[in-house]
Coordinates of C-alpha atoms and ligand atoms in Angstrom, one line a residue:
M1 CA 10.6 32.0 -56.8
S2 CA 13.2 29.6 -56.6
A3 CA 13.1 26.5 -54.6
L4 CA 15.7 28.0 -52.5
T5 CA 14.1 31.1 -51.4
E6 CA 10.8 29.1 -51.0
S7 CA 12.1 26.4 -48.4
P8 CA 11.7 26.3 -44.5
A9 CA 15.4 27.3 -43.7
W10 CA 15.4 30.3 -46.1
R11 CA 11.7 31.8 -44.5
A12 CA 13.0 30.8 -41.2
L13 CA 16.1 33.2 -41.8
A14 CA 14.1 35.8 -43.6
A15 CA 11.5 35.9 -40.6
H16 CA 14.7 35.8 -38.3
R17 CA 16.5 38.4 -40.5
R18 CA 13.2 40.8 -39.5
K19 CA 13.8 40.5 -35.7
M20 CA 17.4 41.2 -36.0
A21 CA 17.1 44.3 -37.6
S22 CA 17.9 46.5 -34.3
A23 CA 20.7 44.0 -33.1
S24 CA 23.7 45.3 -32.5
L25 CA 26.9 43.7 -31.3
R26 CA 27.4 45.3 -28.1
D27 CA 24.1 44.1 -27.0
L28 CA 24.8 40.7 -28.3
F29 CA 28.2 40.5 -26.1
A30 CA 26.1 42.0 -23.0
A31 CA 23.8 39.4 -23.4
D32 CA 26.5 36.5 -23.0
P33 CA 29.8 37.4 -21.1
E34 CA 30.8 34.3 -22.7
R35 CA 30.5 35.1 -26.4
A36 CA 33.9 35.7 -26.8
R37 CA 35.0 32.3 -26.3
R38 CA 31.5 30.6 -27.4
C39 CA 32.2 32.3 -31.1
S40 CA 35.8 31.6 -31.4
L41 CA 36.9 27.9 -32.9
D42 CA 40.4 26.8 -32.8
F43 CA 41.8 24.4 -35.1
G44 CA 45.4 23.5 -36.0
E45 CA 47.2 26.8 -36.8
I46 CA 44.0 29.0 -37.3
L47 CA 42.0 30.6 -34.5
L48 CA 38.7 31.7 -36.2
D49 CA 36.9 34.4 -33.9
Y50 CA 33.5 34.7 -35.6
S51 CA 31.8 36.7 -32.2
K52 CA 32.1 40.1 -34.0
H53 CA 29.1 39.0 -36.4
L54 CA 25.5 40.3 -36.4
A55 CA 24.5 36.5 -35.3
D56 CA 22.8 35.3 -32.1
E57 CA 22.5 31.5 -31.3
E58 CA 19.2 31.3 -33.0
T59 CA 20.9 32.9 -36.3
L60 CA 23.6 30.3 -36.1
R61 CA 21.3 27.6 -35.3
L62 CA 18.9 28.5 -38.5
L63 CA 22.0 28.8 -41.1
V64 CA 23.0 25.4 -39.9
A65 CA 19.6 24.2 -41.0
L66 CA 20.1 25.5 -44.5
A67 CA 23.2 23.9 -44.6
E68 CA 21.5 20.4 -43.8
Q69 CA 18.8 21.4 -46.1
A70 CA 21.1 21.7 -48.9
D71 CA 22.8 18.9 -48.3
V72 CA 26.3 19.8 -47.7
R73 CA 27.4 16.6 -45.8
G74 CA 25.9 14.6 -49.2
W75 CA 27.8 16.7 -51.3
T76 CA 31.1 17.0 -49.8
R77 CA 31.2 13.0 -50.0
R78 CA 30.3 13.1 -53.7
M79 CA 33.3 15.6 -54.2
F80 CA 35.5 13.1 -52.5
A81 CA 34.2 10.2 -54.1
G82 CA 35.1 11.8 -57.4
D83 CA 31.3 12.0 -58.6
P84 CA 31.4 14.3 -61.6
I85 CA 29.8 17.5 -59.5
N86 CA 31.2 19.9 -62.3
A87 CA 27.9 18.9 -64.2
S88 CA 28.4 21.6 -66.8
E89 CA 31.7 20.0 -67.9
G90 CA 31.2 16.4 -67.1
R91 CA 33.9 16.8 -64.7
A92 CA 34.9 15.2 -60.9
V93 CA 36.7 18.1 -58.7
L94 CA 39.4 16.1 -56.8
H95 CA 41.9 18.7 -55.8
V96 CA 41.6 17.0 -52.4
A97 CA 43.2 13.9 -53.8
L98 CA 46.5 16.2 -54.8
R99 CA 46.9 16.5 -50.9
S100 CA 45.9 13.3 -50.0
D101 CA 48.0 10.4 -48.5
A102 CA 45.4 8.0 -49.0
S103 CA 46.4 4.6 -50.9
V104 CA 43.3 4.9 -52.9
F105 CA 41.2 8.0 -54.0
P106 CA 38.9 7.6 -54.6
E107 CA 37.4 4.1 -54.7
G108 CA 36.5 3.3 -58.3
R109 CA 38.9 5.9 -59.9
D110 CA 42.2 5.9 -58.2
V111 CA 44.0 8.7 -59.0
M112 CA 46.7 8.6 -56.4
P113 CA 49.4 6.9 -58.8
L114 CA 48.9 9.7 -61.2
V115 CA 49.3 12.0 -58.3
R116 CA 52.3 10.2 -56.3
A117 CA 54.2 10.0 -59.9
A118 CA 53.8 13.5 -60.2
R119 CA 55.1 14.6 -56.5
E120 CA 58.1 12.0 -57.2
R121 CA 59.1 14.2 -60.8
M122 CA 58.7 17.5 -58.9
R123 CA 60.7 16.1 -55.9
R124 CA 63.5 15.4 -58.5
F125 CA 63.5 18.5 -60.5
V126 CA 63.6 20.7 -57.3
E127 CA 66.3 18.5 -55.8
D128 CA 68.3 19.0 -58.9
A129 CA 67.5 23.1 -58.7
H130 CA 68.8 23.1 -55.3
R131 CA 72.0 21.0 -55.8
G132 CA 72.8 23.1 -58.8
A133 CA 71.9 20.3 -61.2
L134 CA 69.7 21.8 -63.3
T135 CA 71.6 23.6 -65.9
G136 CA 71.0 26.0 -68.9
A137 CA 72.4 25.3 -72.8
S138 CA 76.1 26.8 -71.4
G139 CA 75.9 24.2 -68.9
E140 CA 75.5 27.0 -66.0
R141 CA 73.4 26.5 -63.1
I142 CA 70.1 28.0 -63.1
T143 CA 69.7 30.8 -60.5
D144 CA 66.2 32.3 -61.8
V145 CA 63.1 30.6 -62.5
V146 CA 60.1 32.9 -64.6
N147 CA 56.9 31.4 -64.1
I148 CA 54.5 32.1 -67.0
G149 CA 50.7 31.3 -66.4
I150 CA 47.7 33.4 -65.9
G151 CA 45.0 32.7 -63.4
G152 CA 45.0 29.9 -61.7
S153 CA 48.3 28.8 -63.3
D154 CA 49.8 32.3 -61.4
L155 CA 47.8 33.4 -58.6
G156 CA 48.2 30.4 -56.3
P157 CA 51.8 29.8 -57.0
R158 CA 52.8 33.8 -56.7
M159 CA 50.9 34.3 -53.7
A160 CA 52.2 31.3 -51.9
T161 CA 55.6 31.7 -53.1
R162 CA 55.8 35.2 -52.0
A163 CA 53.9 34.3 -48.5
L164 CA 56.4 31.7 -47.9
R165 CA 59.6 33.4 -48.9
R166 CA 60.9 33.4 -45.4
H167 CA 61.1 29.6 -45.9
R168 CA 63.2 29.6 -49.1
A169 CA 65.4 26.5 -49.0
P170 CA 69.4 26.6 -49.7
G171 CA 70.0 26.8 -53.2
S172 CA 66.9 27.4 -54.4
P173 CA 66.4 29.9 -57.3
R174 CA 64.7 33.5 -57.3
L175 CA 61.1 33.2 -58.3
H176 CA 59.5 35.8 -60.8
F177 CA 55.6 35.6 -62.2
V178 CA 54.3 36.9 -65.2
A179 CA 50.9 36.7 -66.2
N180 CA 50.2 39.8 -68.2
I181 CA 50.0 39.9 -72.5
D182 CA 51.2 43.0 -71.7
P183 CA 54.9 42.8 -72.7
A184 CA 55.9 45.2 -69.9
D185 CA 55.3 42.7 -67.5
L186 CA 57.6 40.1 -68.9
D187 CA 59.9 43.0 -69.6
A188 CA 60.3 43.9 -66.0
A189 CA 60.7 40.4 -64.9
L190 CA 63.4 39.7 -67.3
E191 CA 65.0 42.9 -66.5
G192 CA 68.4 42.0 -64.8
L193 CA 68.1 38.3 -65.4
A194 CA 70.9 36.8 -67.8
P195 CA 69.2 34.0 -70.0
A196 CA 72.2 31.7 -69.7
T197 CA 70.8 30.8 -65.9
T198 CA 67.1 31.5 -66.8
L199 CA 64.7 28.9 -66.8
F200 CA 61.0 29.5 -67.7
V201 CA 58.2 27.4 -66.4
V202 CA 55.2 27.7 -68.8
A203 CA 52.2 26.8 -66.7
S204 CA 48.6 26.1 -68.8
K205 CA 46.2 23.6 -68.0
T206 CA 45.0 24.0 -71.4
F207 CA 48.1 25.3 -73.2
T208 CA 45.7 27.2 -75.5
T209 CA 45.9 30.8 -73.2
A210 CA 46.5 33.7 -75.4
E211 CA 48.5 35.4 -72.6
T212 CA 50.7 32.4 -71.8
L213 CA 51.5 31.3 -75.3
D214 CA 52.2 34.9 -76.3
N215 CA 54.6 35.2 -73.5
A216 CA 56.2 31.9 -73.9
A217 CA 56.9 32.8 -77.5
R218 CA 58.6 36.3 -76.4
A219 CA 60.6 34.2 -73.7
R220 CA 61.8 32.0 -76.3
R221 CA 62.6 34.9 -78.7
W222 CA 64.7 36.5 -75.5
L223 CA 66.7 33.3 -75.1
E224 CA 67.3 32.7 -78.9
S225 CA 68.6 35.9 -79.4
R226 CA 71.2 35.7 -77.1
L227 CA 71.9 31.9 -76.5
G228 CA 71.2 31.2 -80.5
T229 CA 68.7 28.4 -81.6
G230 CA 69.1 24.8 -81.1
A231 CA 68.2 21.9 -78.8
A232 CA 70.1 22.9 -75.9
L233 CA 67.2 26.0 -75.5
G234 CA 64.9 23.0 -74.5
R235 CA 67.0 23.3 -71.0
H236 CA 65.6 26.6 -70.4
F237 CA 61.9 25.5 -70.2
A238 CA 59.6 23.3 -68.2
A239 CA 56.0 23.0 -68.5
V240 CA 52.8 22.2 -66.6
T241 CA 49.6 20.9 -68.4
A242 CA 47.1 18.8 -69.4
N243 CA 47.9 19.3 -72.9
E244 CA 51.5 17.7 -73.6
A245 CA 50.9 18.0 -77.5
G246 CA 51.1 21.8 -76.9
A247 CA 54.0 21.8 -74.4
A248 CA 55.9 19.6 -77.0
S249 CA 54.8 22.4 -79.9
L250 CA 56.9 25.0 -77.8
G251 CA 59.6 22.6 -77.7
V252 CA 59.3 21.1 -74.3
A253 CA 61.2 18.2 -73.9
P254 CA 58.7 15.6 -72.4
E255 CA 60.7 14.7 -69.4
R256 CA 60.2 18.4 -68.4
V257 CA 56.3 18.3 -68.9
F258 CA 54.6 18.0 -65.4
P259 CA 50.9 17.1 -65.6
M260 CA 47.8 18.4 -64.9
W261 CA 44.5 16.6 -64.8
D262 CA 40.6 17.6 -65.9
W263 CA 39.7 16.8 -62.6
V264 CA 41.5 19.9 -61.2
G265 CA 40.3 23.4 -61.9
G266 CA 42.9 25.8 -62.6
R267 CA 42.0 28.1 -59.6
Y268 CA 42.4 24.7 -57.4
S269 CA 45.5 23.9 -58.8
V270 CA 48.3 25.2 -56.5
W271 CA 48.4 21.5 -54.8
S272 CA 49.8 20.1 -58.2
A273 CA 52.6 20.7 -60.7
V274 CA 51.1 24.2 -60.7
G275 CA 52.8 24.8 -57.3
L276 CA 56.2 24.1 -58.8
P277 CA 57.6 27.4 -58.8
L278 CA 56.4 27.1 -55.3
A279 CA 58.4 24.0 -54.6
L280 CA 61.3 25.5 -56.6
S281 CA 61.6 28.3 -53.8
I282 CA 60.7 26.1 -50.5
G283 CA 61.7 22.5 -51.3
M284 CA 59.9 19.6 -51.8
D285 CA 59.7 18.7 -47.9
R286 CA 58.2 22.2 -47.1
F287 CA 55.7 21.7 -50.2
D288 CA 54.7 18.8 -48.3
E289 CA 54.0 20.4 -45.1
M290 CA 51.5 23.0 -47.1
L291 CA 49.8 19.5 -48.4
E292 CA 49.6 18.1 -44.9
G293 CA 48.2 21.4 -43.6
A294 CA 45.2 21.2 -46.4
R295 CA 45.1 17.8 -45.6
D296 CA 44.4 18.5 -41.9
M297 CA 41.6 20.9 -42.9
D298 CA 40.0 18.6 -45.6
A299 CA 40.0 16.1 -42.4
H300 CA 38.1 18.8 -40.3
F301 CA 36.0 19.8 -42.8
R302 CA 34.4 16.3 -43.6
T303 CA 34.3 15.3 -40.0
A304 CA 33.4 18.6 -37.5
P305 CA 30.1 19.3 -36.6
L306 CA 28.4 22.0 -39.1
E307 CA 28.5 24.3 -36.3
R308 CA 31.8 23.5 -34.9
N309 CA 33.1 23.7 -38.7
M310 CA 35.5 26.6 -39.8
P311 CA 34.9 26.6 -43.7
V312 CA 31.2 25.8 -42.9
L313 CA 30.7 28.8 -40.5
L314 CA 32.5 31.2 -42.9
A315 CA 30.0 30.2 -45.7
L316 CA 27.1 30.8 -44.1
L317 CA 27.9 33.7 -42.1
E318 CA 28.8 35.2 -45.9
I319 CA 25.5 33.9 -47.1
W320 CA 23.5 35.5 -44.4
Y321 CA 25.5 39.2 -44.9
V322 CA 24.9 38.6 -48.9
D323 CA 21.1 37.3 -49.0
F324 CA 19.6 38.6 -46.1
F325 CA 21.6 42.2 -45.2
G326 CA 22.3 42.9 -49.1
A327 CA 25.8 43.2 -48.6
Q328 CA 27.7 43.1 -51.9
S329 CA 31.1 42.6 -51.2
R330 CA 33.4 41.3 -48.6
V331 CA 37.2 43.1 -47.8
V332 CA 40.2 40.7 -47.1
L333 CA 42.4 42.4 -44.9
P334 CA 45.9 40.3 -44.1
Y335 CA 47.8 42.3 -41.5
G336 CA 51.2 41.2 -43.2
E337 CA 53.3 42.1 -46.2
D338 CA 54.4 38.6 -47.2
L339 CA 50.4 37.4 -47.5
R340 CA 49.9 40.5 -49.4
D341 CA 48.8 38.8 -52.7
F342 CA 46.2 36.6 -50.7
P343 CA 42.9 39.1 -51.5
A344 CA 44.1 38.8 -55.4
Y345 CA 43.8 35.0 -55.1
L346 CA 40.8 35.0 -53.3
Q347 CA 39.0 37.2 -55.6
Q348 CA 39.6 34.1 -58.7
L349 CA 39.1 31.7 -55.9
E350 CA 35.4 33.2 -55.0
M351 CA 34.3 35.1 -58.0
E352 CA 35.6 32.5 -60.7
S353 CA 33.9 29.7 -58.9
N354 CA 30.8 31.6 -57.5
G355 CA 30.1 34.4 -59.9
K356 CA 27.2 32.7 -61.1
R357 CA 23.4 33.2 -62.0
V358 CA 21.9 30.6 -63.0
D359 CA 21.5 27.3 -60.9
R360 CA 22.9 23.6 -61.7
A361 CA 19.6 23.4 -63.9
G362 CA 20.4 26.3 -65.6
R363 CA 17.6 28.3 -63.8
P364 CA 17.7 32.0 -63.0
V365 CA 18.5 32.3 -59.5
D366 CA 16.7 34.9 -57.3
Y367 CA 19.3 35.4 -55.0
A368 CA 22.3 36.9 -54.7
T369 CA 25.7 35.0 -55.0
A370 CA 29.6 35.4 -55.0
P371 CA 30.1 39.1 -53.4
V372 CA 33.1 41.4 -54.7
V373 CA 36.0 40.5 -52.9
W374 CA 38.9 42.7 -52.3
G375 CA 41.0 44.1 -50.1
A376 CA 44.7 44.9 -49.3
S377 CA 47.5 44.4 -46.8
G378 CA 46.7 46.5 -43.5
T379 CA 48.1 48.7 -42.2
P380 CA 48.5 50.7 -45.7
S381 CA 44.7 50.1 -46.4
Q382 CA 43.8 52.0 -42.9
H383 CA 45.2 55.2 -45.0
S384 CA 43.2 54.5 -47.8
F385 CA 39.7 52.7 -47.6
H386 CA 39.0 51.6 -44.2
Q387 CA 37.2 55.4 -44.1
M388 CA 34.7 53.8 -46.4
L389 CA 34.3 50.8 -43.9
H390 CA 33.9 52.9 -40.9
Q391 CA 31.7 55.5 -42.2
G392 CA 30.3 54.7 -45.4
T393 CA 26.8 53.7 -46.7
A394 CA 27.5 50.3 -47.9
L395 CA 27.8 46.9 -45.2
V396 CA 31.2 45.3 -45.9
P397 CA 32.2 42.5 -43.9
A398 CA 35.6 41.9 -43.3
D399 CA 37.7 39.3 -42.6
F400 CA 41.3 40.2 -41.0
I401 CA 43.8 38.0 -41.0
V402 CA 46.7 38.3 -38.4
F403 CA 49.9 36.2 -37.1
A404 CA 50.5 35.4 -33.5
D405 CA 54.0 34.5 -34.4
R406 CA 56.4 37.3 -32.8
R407 CA 59.7 37.4 -34.7
G408 CA 59.4 40.6 -35.7
G409 CA 59.2 42.3 -32.2
A410 CA 57.8 45.3 -31.3
S411 CA 56.8 46.4 -34.9
H412 CA 54.6 43.3 -35.1
A413 CA 53.0 43.7 -32.3
A414 CA 52.2 47.2 -33.5
L415 CA 50.9 45.3 -36.4
V416 CA 48.6 43.2 -34.8
A417 CA 47.5 45.9 -32.7
N418 CA 46.5 47.8 -35.4
A419 CA 44.4 44.9 -36.9
L420 CA 42.7 44.0 -33.6
A421 CA 42.2 48.0 -33.0
Q422 CA 40.4 48.2 -36.5
S423 CA 38.0 45.1 -35.9
A424 CA 37.3 46.5 -32.6
A425 CA 36.4 50.4 -34.1
L426 CA 34.3 48.8 -36.7
M427 CA 32.2 46.9 -34.2
E428 CA 31.9 49.5 -31.5
G429 CA 31.8 52.7 -33.3
D430 CA 32.0 56.3 -31.9
R431 CA 28.8 57.5 -30.6
T432 CA 29.8 61.3 -30.5
E433 CA 27.2 63.8 -30.8
D434 CA 29.1 65.3 -34.0
P435 CA 27.5 63.4 -36.8
Q436 CA 30.7 64.0 -39.0
R437 CA 32.7 62.5 -36.5
A438 CA 30.6 59.5 -35.6
L439 CA 30.9 56.1 -36.5
P440 CA 27.8 54.0 -36.5
G441 CA 29.4 50.6 -35.2
D442 CA 28.0 47.5 -35.9
R443 CA 30.1 46.6 -38.6
P444 CA 30.8 42.9 -38.8
S445 CA 34.4 40.9 -39.3
S446 CA 35.9 37.8 -38.3
V447 CA 39.5 37.8 -37.1
I448 CA 41.4 35.0 -38.7
V449 CA 44.6 34.0 -36.5
L450 CA 47.6 31.9 -38.1
E451 CA 49.9 30.8 -35.6
R452 CA 52.8 31.7 -38.0
L453 CA 52.9 32.0 -41.5
A454 CA 54.3 28.6 -42.6
P455 CA 53.7 26.1 -44.9
E456 CA 51.3 24.2 -43.0
A457 CA 49.4 27.0 -41.7
L458 CA 49.3 28.3 -45.6
G459 CA 48.1 25.1 -46.3
Q460 CA 45.3 25.2 -43.8
L461 CA 44.1 28.5 -44.5
I462 CA 44.1 28.1 -48.4
A463 CA 42.1 24.8 -47.7
L464 CA 39.9 26.6 -45.4
Y465 CA 38.7 29.3 -48.3
E466 CA 38.3 26.5 -50.8
H467 CA 35.8 24.8 -48.8
K468 CA 34.2 28.0 -47.7
V469 CA 33.6 28.4 -51.7
F470 CA 32.5 24.9 -51.8
V471 CA 29.5 25.3 -49.2
E472 CA 28.3 28.8 -50.5
G473 CA 28.0 26.6 -53.9
V474 CA 26.3 24.0 -52.4
I475 CA 23.6 26.2 -50.8
W476 CA 23.3 28.7 -53.6
N477 CA 22.7 25.7 -55.8
I478 CA 24.7 26.6 -58.5
N479 CA 28.5 25.1 -60.3
S480 CA 31.3 26.5 -58.7
F481 CA 33.6 24.5 -60.7
D482 CA 32.9 26.1 -64.2
Q483 CA 33.7 29.5 -65.6
W484 CA 32.0 30.0 -68.8
G485 CA 31.5 33.7 -68.4
V486 CA 35.4 34.2 -69.7
E487 CA 35.1 32.7 -72.5
M488 CA 33.3 35.0 -74.6
G489 CA 35.7 37.9 -73.7
K490 CA 38.4 35.6 -75.1
R491 CA 36.5 34.5 -78.6
V492 CA 35.6 38.6 -78.9
A493 CA 39.5 39.6 -78.6
R494 CA 40.3 36.8 -81.1
T495 CA 38.3 38.5 -83.8
L496 CA 39.1 42.3 -82.7
L497 CA 43.1 41.8 -82.7
P498 CA 43.4 41.0 -86.7
R499 CA 41.2 44.2 -87.0
L500 CA 43.2 46.2 -84.9
L501 CA 46.3 45.4 -86.7
E502 CA 45.2 45.3 -90.3
G503 CA 41.9 47.1 -90.5
G504 CA 39.2 45.8 -92.3
D505 CA 35.6 45.0 -91.9
A506 CA 34.1 46.4 -88.8
A507 CA 30.7 45.1 -89.7
G508 CA 28.6 43.0 -86.8
L509 CA 30.6 45.5 -84.4
D510 CA 28.5 47.3 -82.0
A511 CA 29.3 51.5 -82.5
S512 CA 31.5 51.9 -79.7
T513 CA 33.5 49.5 -80.2
R514 CA 33.8 50.3 -84.1
A515 CA 34.4 54.2 -82.9
L516 CA 37.4 52.7 -80.5
L517 CA 38.9 51.1 -83.2
A518 CA 38.9 53.2 -85.7
R519 CA 40.7 55.3 -82.9
L520 CA 43.2 53.2 -82.2
R521 CA 43.8 51.2 -85.2
G522 CA 47.0 51.3 -86.6
R523 CA 48.6 53.3 -84.1
Ligands
F6P601 O1 40.1 32.9 -68.4 C1 40.2 32.2 -67.2 C2 40.9 30.5 -67.0 O2 40.4 29.8 -67.7 C3 40.6 30.3 -65.6 O3 40.1 29.6 -64.8 C4 42.4 29.7 -65.4 O4 42.7 29.5 -64.2 C5 43.1 30.5 -66.4 O5 42.0 30.9 -67.3 C6 44.2 29.6 -67.0 O6 44.1 28.9 -67.8 P1 45.5 27.9 -68.4 O7 46.0 27.2 -67.1 O8 44.6 26.8 -69.2 O9 46.0 28.8 -69.1

């Protein structure tokens, strides 16, 4: 048994879970007419309604005790103080500094001069682009920007650029995103683009990622075949990286290389120059508003009491279902096409951070950690997988995300009505006699209402989930900031590629891979 599962707070929750075995959401609401009000939390641009969760006052009290026992407050202080809490890599975790307006952050190792200088360079670049001063080899204005990156160097800016597409700045270029090593991805992005007016932003913290380097090289060849070789080609590239030498070897001029740092994890980097494509789309003032939103959420997270703390509550409810109800997944349902990429973004944030099976000391854990995060935008999701949410055998807690802003008129109202209807139906169920038609109900969900899909609100929303992930990692006693699990696949792919291209030695490979290589080789 681990220290966590042996701990008083955990054991109290396990005992309480047995008491809650027959609890129903209807009963919880009937017993407390104030439940909807009491179990909702308003902060900034966000309202969190967590009343439709299988949790009573006692549950929440015991969950908060678990957070206290795990010293969530202490770990939060250590993160903001720049302690090397990413112990397996010996690194600080300071994405929070990227949105800070503090003059010194943190004391002892002040990263703010670096952050401010990078923001200033971004601003100049973005302003140049918007006033037409960013030009290609032929002197023509850049009209299209292709971001080449993967994982954290893709998902955050891609999601946010789409989410804020109604906030595009005048004169901003069109944005395109390429991640996959499959050439079809870059080919599709380049369709209809003119080399003379296209800029590539190559985003890679390490500048060693195979997919990104491959796509950057193909982009270069595309430019060369149309514009010819020569130094002026550099006008069609910018890079975001912690590896300046890597960017230089691609031929990116030093003044076009924007910094990243080892104290920012890829999946936490949208606040840095990795957010350059977003800034190019919405302008630096709007980008700053997104930082401000995140900063507000940071302040809320650091100061609000644990029982009225949005990220803490979301984390605790997830732990409640994952570890005490055996839930293996959570579905994320943004009701709004502009936020369509949010589930994919959260998949990396949550599963790469907390998909861990050993604790900080390297001991195997005896409790479940990160659930599968999945989802899609509603209402199309209702005509696809909601059947399973309502009548399937698995318990899948849901996050509904809706926007209060009614600029969409009656259609927007229909969207909101559908979201609320789904959340209510999951809870209520349908007690009809016919077992084929009956819905069991008591299926929990959170409803997150965003005042509007604007930069500040988006900043708050992203930071909300970042801190939720952090709190879970603290309680599960795992390192949320490394990702050793993805390295092996990269290593194996490197050894398989030459064998696929040239054949040769298959010794040392498993029988399945050998057989598949024999079938696919030389095609
Ligand atoms: O493969 C996983 C990963 O290491 C992610 O953590 C990261 O966001 C992504 O690859 C891209 O890495 P880079 O920005 O160094 O190219």
